Each structure stands twice: as structure tokens, then as C-alpha cells.
PDB file of C-alpha atoms in Angstrom:
ATOM      1  CA  MET A   1      20.405 -15.852 -14.480  1.00 80.00           C
ATOM      2  CA  ASN A   2      18.661 -15.854 -11.130  1.00 95.00           C
ATOM      3  CA  GLN A   3      14.925 -16.143 -10.736  1.00 96.00           C
ATOM      4  CA  ARG A   4      14.426 -12.615 -10.623  1.00 96.00           C
ATOM      5  CA  GLU A   5      16.016 -11.893 -13.832  1.00 97.00           C
ATOM      6  CA  GLU A   6      14.275 -14.852 -15.565  1.00 98.00           C
ATOM      7  CA  ILE A   7      10.955 -13.622 -14.464  1.00 98.00           C
ATOM      8  CA  ILE A   8      11.573 -10.537 -15.766  1.00 98.00           C
ATOM      9  CA  SER A   9      12.740 -11.820 -19.035  1.00 98.00           C
ATOM     10  CA  ILE A  10       9.797 -14.168 -19.399  1.00 98.00           C
ATOM     11  CA  ALA A  11       7.260 -11.179 -18.625  1.00 97.00           C
ATOM     12  CA  LEU A  12       9.300  -8.842 -21.082  1.00 97.00           C
ATOM     13  CA  LYS A  13       8.699 -11.368 -24.050  1.00 97.00           C
ATOM     14  CA  GLU A  14       5.074 -11.318 -23.540  1.00 96.00           C
ATOM     15  CA  VAL A  15       4.794  -7.359 -24.082  1.00 94.00           C
ATOM     16  CA  GLY A  16       2.428  -7.035 -26.900  1.00 91.00           C
ATOM     17  CA  TYR A  17       0.152  -9.946 -25.984  1.00 94.00           C
ATOM     18  CA  LYS A  18      -3.482  -9.124 -26.605  1.00 92.00           C
ATOM     19  CA  GLU A  19      -6.540 -10.540 -25.016  1.00 92.00           C
ATOM     20  CA  GLY A  20      -9.017 -12.187 -27.280  1.00 93.00           C
ATOM     21  CA  LYS A  21     -12.925 -11.683 -26.944  1.00 93.00           C
ATOM     22  CA  ASN A  22     -14.151 -11.360 -23.307  1.00 91.00           C
ATOM     23  CA  ASN A  23     -10.727 -11.229 -21.653  1.00 90.00           C
ATOM     24  CA  ALA A  24      -9.792 -14.847 -23.324  1.00 95.00           C
ATOM     25  CA  THR A  25      -6.039 -15.253 -22.689  1.00 96.00           C
ATOM     26  CA  LYS A  26      -3.453 -17.793 -22.494  1.00 97.00           C
ATOM     27  CA  TYR A  27      -2.795 -16.942 -18.887  1.00 97.00           C
ATOM     28  CA  GLY A  28      -6.503 -17.449 -18.026  1.00 96.00           C
ATOM     29  CA  TYR A  29      -6.740 -20.709 -19.891  1.00 97.00           C
ATOM     30  CA  TRP A  30      -3.485 -21.899 -18.167  1.00 98.00           C
ATOM     31  CA  TYR A  31      -5.147 -21.004 -14.867  1.00 98.00           C
ATOM     32  CA  GLY A  32      -8.441 -22.508 -15.469  1.00 97.00           C
ATOM     33  CA  LEU A  33     -10.253 -19.218 -15.266  1.00 96.00           C
ATOM     34  CA  ASP A  34     -10.100 -17.846 -18.621  1.00 96.00           C
ATOM     35  CA  ASN A  35     -12.417 -14.879 -19.641  1.00 95.00           C
ATOM     36  CA  ASN A  36     -11.754 -13.114 -16.415  1.00 94.00           C
ATOM     37  CA  PRO A  37      -9.412 -10.049 -15.731  1.00 92.00           C
ATOM     38  CA  TRP A  38      -5.964 -11.465 -15.922  1.00 95.00           C
ATOM     39  CA  CYS A  39      -3.224  -9.147 -14.319  1.00 95.00           C
ATOM     40  CA  ALA A  40      -2.765 -11.715 -11.372  1.00 96.00           C
ATOM     41  CA  MET A  41      -3.070 -14.659 -13.667  1.00 97.00           C
ATOM     42  CA  PHE A  42      -0.210 -13.128 -15.843  1.00 97.00           C
ATOM     43  CA  VAL A  43       2.116 -12.668 -12.899  1.00 98.00           C
ATOM     44  CA  SER A  44       1.440 -16.373 -11.871  1.00 98.00           C
ATOM     45  CA  TRP A  45       2.014 -17.760 -15.271  1.00 98.00           C
ATOM     46  CA  CYS A  46       5.319 -16.011 -15.734  1.00 98.00           C
ATOM     47  CA  ALA A  47       6.495 -17.278 -12.200  1.00 98.00           C
ATOM     48  CA  ASN A  48       5.318 -20.856 -13.573  1.00 98.00           C
ATOM     49  CA  GLN A  49       7.238 -20.512 -16.701  1.00 98.00           C
ATOM     50  CA  VAL A  50      10.512 -19.925 -14.779  1.00 96.00           C
ATOM     51  CA  GLY A  51       9.683 -22.605 -12.296  1.00 97.00           C
ATOM     52  CA  ILE A  52       9.434 -20.443  -9.366  1.00 97.00           C
ATOM     53  CA  SER A  53       7.938 -22.408  -6.472  1.00 96.00           C
ATOM     54  CA  THR A  54       4.450 -21.373  -5.302  1.00 96.00           C
ATOM     55  CA  ASP A  55       6.103 -21.071  -1.938  1.00 96.00           C
ATOM     56  CA  ILE A  56       7.897 -18.098  -3.277  1.00 96.00           C
ATOM     57  CA  ILE A  57       5.149 -16.611  -5.695  1.00 97.00           C
ATOM     58  CA  PRO A  58       1.750 -18.193  -5.266  1.00 96.00           C
ATOM     59  CA  LYS A  59      -0.407 -19.330  -8.005  1.00 97.00           C
ATOM     60  CA  TYR A  60      -3.082 -16.445  -7.772  1.00 96.00           C
ATOM     61  CA  ALA A  61      -5.937 -15.137  -9.797  1.00 96.00           C
ATOM     62  CA  GLY A  62      -7.107 -12.196  -7.657  1.00 92.00           C
ATOM     63  CA  CYS A  63      -4.828  -8.899  -6.529  1.00 91.00           C
ATOM     64  CA  GLY A  64      -6.277  -9.108  -3.096  1.00 91.00           C
ATOM     65  CA  THR A  65      -5.498 -12.690  -2.880  1.00 94.00           C
ATOM     66  CA  GLY A  66      -1.866 -12.199  -3.942  1.00 95.00           C
ATOM     67  CA  TYR A  67      -1.399  -9.328  -1.568  1.00 93.00           C
ATOM     68  CA  LYS A  68      -2.830 -11.037   1.284  1.00 93.00           C
ATOM     69  CA  TRP A  69      -0.513 -14.067   0.790  1.00 96.00           C
ATOM     70  CA  PHE A  70       2.405 -11.857   0.667  1.00 95.00           C
ATOM     71  CA  LYS A  71       1.444  -9.598   3.634  1.00 94.00           C
ATOM     72  CA  LYS A  72       0.805 -12.850   5.799  1.00 96.00           C
ATOM     73  CA  ARG A  73       4.385 -13.849   5.391  1.00 96.00           C
ATOM     74  CA  GLY A  74       5.952 -10.578   6.061  1.00 95.00           C
ATOM     75  CA  LEU A  75       6.970  -9.968   2.410  1.00 95.00           C
ATOM     76  CA  ILE A  76       5.154  -6.610   1.856  1.00 92.00           C
ATOM     77  CA  SER A  77       7.723  -3.638   1.259  1.00 93.00           C
ATOM     78  CA  LYS A  78       7.541   0.003   0.081  1.00 90.00           C
ATOM     79  CA  THR A  79      10.805  -0.129  -1.476  1.00 93.00           C
ATOM     80  CA  PRO A  80      10.389  -2.391  -4.586  1.00 94.00           C
ATOM     81  CA  GLN A  81      13.373  -4.016  -6.070  1.00 96.00           C
ATOM     82  CA  ARG A  82      13.909  -5.334  -9.579  1.00 97.00           C
ATOM     83  CA  GLY A  83      12.144  -8.738  -9.959  1.00 97.00           C
ATOM     84  CA  ASP A  84       9.661  -7.892  -7.221  1.00 97.00           C
ATOM     85  CA  ILE A  85       5.927  -8.311  -7.630  1.00 97.00           C
ATOM     86  CA  VAL A  86       3.883  -4.982  -6.986  1.00 95.00           C
ATOM     87  CA  PHE A  87       0.369  -4.379  -5.843  1.00 93.00           C
ATOM     88  CA  TYR A  88      -1.293  -1.341  -6.526  1.00 88.00           C
ATOM     89  CA  LYS A  89      -3.767   0.563  -4.157  1.00 80.00           C
ATOM     90  CA  PRO A  90      -7.300  -0.604  -4.573  1.00 70.00           C
ATOM     91  CA  THR A  91      -9.770   1.351  -6.491  1.00 71.00           C
ATOM     92  CA  LYS A  92     -12.925  -0.187  -4.599  1.00 71.00           C
ATOM     93  CA  ILE A  93     -13.565   0.600  -0.813  1.00 72.00           C
ATOM     94  CA  GLY A  94     -12.694  -2.427   1.422  1.00 69.00           C
ATOM     95  CA  ALA A  95     -10.387  -3.917  -1.383  1.00 69.00           C
ATOM     96  CA  THR A  96      -6.772  -4.777  -0.722  1.00 77.00           C
ATOM     97  CA  SER A  97      -5.433  -4.392  -4.149  1.00 84.00           C
ATOM     98  CA  SER A  98      -6.674  -3.422  -7.720  1.00 84.00           C
ATOM     99  CA  HIS A  99      -3.862  -4.531  -9.853  1.00 90.00           C
ATOM    100  CA  THR A 100      -0.377  -6.458  -9.860  1.00 95.00           C
ATOM    101  CA  GLY A 101       2.730  -6.642 -12.037  1.00 97.00           C
ATOM    102  CA  ILE A 102       6.187  -7.574 -11.986  1.00 98.00           C
ATOM    103  CA  VAL A 103       9.087  -4.729 -11.114  1.00 98.00           C
ATOM    104  CA  VAL A 104      11.510  -4.317 -14.150  1.00 98.00           C
ATOM    105  CA  ASP A 105      13.278  -1.405 -12.735  1.00 97.00           C
ATOM    106  CA  VAL A 106      13.252   1.360 -10.050  1.00 96.00           C
ATOM    107  CA  ASN A 107      14.914   4.675 -10.135  1.00 94.00           C
ATOM    108  CA  ASP A 108      14.658   7.922  -8.102  1.00 91.00           C
ATOM    109  CA  THR A 109      11.149   8.876  -9.518  1.00 93.00           C
ATOM    110  CA  TYR A 110       9.641   5.746 -11.234  1.00 94.00           C
ATOM    111  CA  VAL A 111       8.915   2.199 -10.484  1.00 94.00           C
ATOM    112  CA  ILE A 112       8.841   0.470 -14.082  1.00 95.00           C
ATOM    113  CA  THR A 113       6.824  -2.544 -14.287  1.00 96.00           C
ATOM    114  CA  VAL A 114       5.359  -5.076 -16.933  1.00 96.00           C
ATOM    115  CA  GLU A 115       1.963  -6.160 -16.410  1.00 95.00           C
ATOM    116  CA  GLY A 116      -0.868  -8.097 -18.003  1.00 93.00           C
ATOM    117  CA  ASN A 117      -4.280  -6.811 -18.556  1.00 89.00           C
ATOM    118  CA  ALA A 118      -3.008  -3.082 -18.982  1.00 84.00           C
ATOM    119  CA  GLY A 119      -2.189  -0.947 -21.593  1.00 68.00           C
ATOM    120  CA  SER A 120      -4.087   1.817 -23.559  1.00 63.00           C
ATOM    121  CA  ASN A 121      -7.311  -0.478 -23.754  1.00 62.00           C
ATOM    122  CA  THR A 122      -6.345  -2.486 -20.770  1.00 62.00           C
ATOM    123  CA  ASP A 123      -6.234  -5.566 -23.227  1.00 63.00           C
ATOM    124  CA  GLY A 124      -2.419  -6.020 -23.438  1.00 66.00           C
TER     125      GLY A 124
END
């Protein structure tokens, strides 16, 4: 199995995970920034579980930081592929990204992702 498939496999095993009080998660604890928004830390944690080098996917806790890292290296594309890291448009003026996740599938209509700090109450 290649690293794209491995990161998807790891991420899908986390579906259903719920944060504790005040954004407490194993991802934030692992990162050293528990009790914070954790979508980026989730992606970083998944990459770490697979053993993906931080030269390929950085260890990042902020969406803007991750986006800028990929952009600086010319790795931003508008045609996502399975196993890519996705960044969403910012919700605040001046921001570069508001959310991040891992692309699971792409078809003519949708980009299907798995994400942390998302869900019906943004807690899973």
C-alpha cells in the first residue's frame, strides 16, 4: 500500500472520534496544543502515523500555515486527487485557509474528504 492509501486508511479509522471538553483531543495532545481547533493537527497526526516525512506533509496546527507551506513549494492544485491534503477557502478576511482535511475520493460532482474538527457539531 502506498502512503496516499495509508493516510486515507488511518484517517478513516478515526471517523466517529469525538473531542472532549474545550476541544480536548488526542491529536492536540500529540501536537502539544491540546484544547485548540484541531483539523490541521488531525491531518498532521495521520501523516505521522503513516510515517510520512514532514518534507512531504508538514506538522502544522494552523490551516494558513499548512496552506502557505504547500504553496511555497508549488504544491497547490485545483484538481485534487485521492490522498491529497485539501484546504478550504478562508472564512475571515486576510486569512489563507479556514479548514483542512484529506481527500478520500473525487468524482465529477464532489470531492469527498475525511476531516477532524468537523461534523454536525464540529466536534468529530
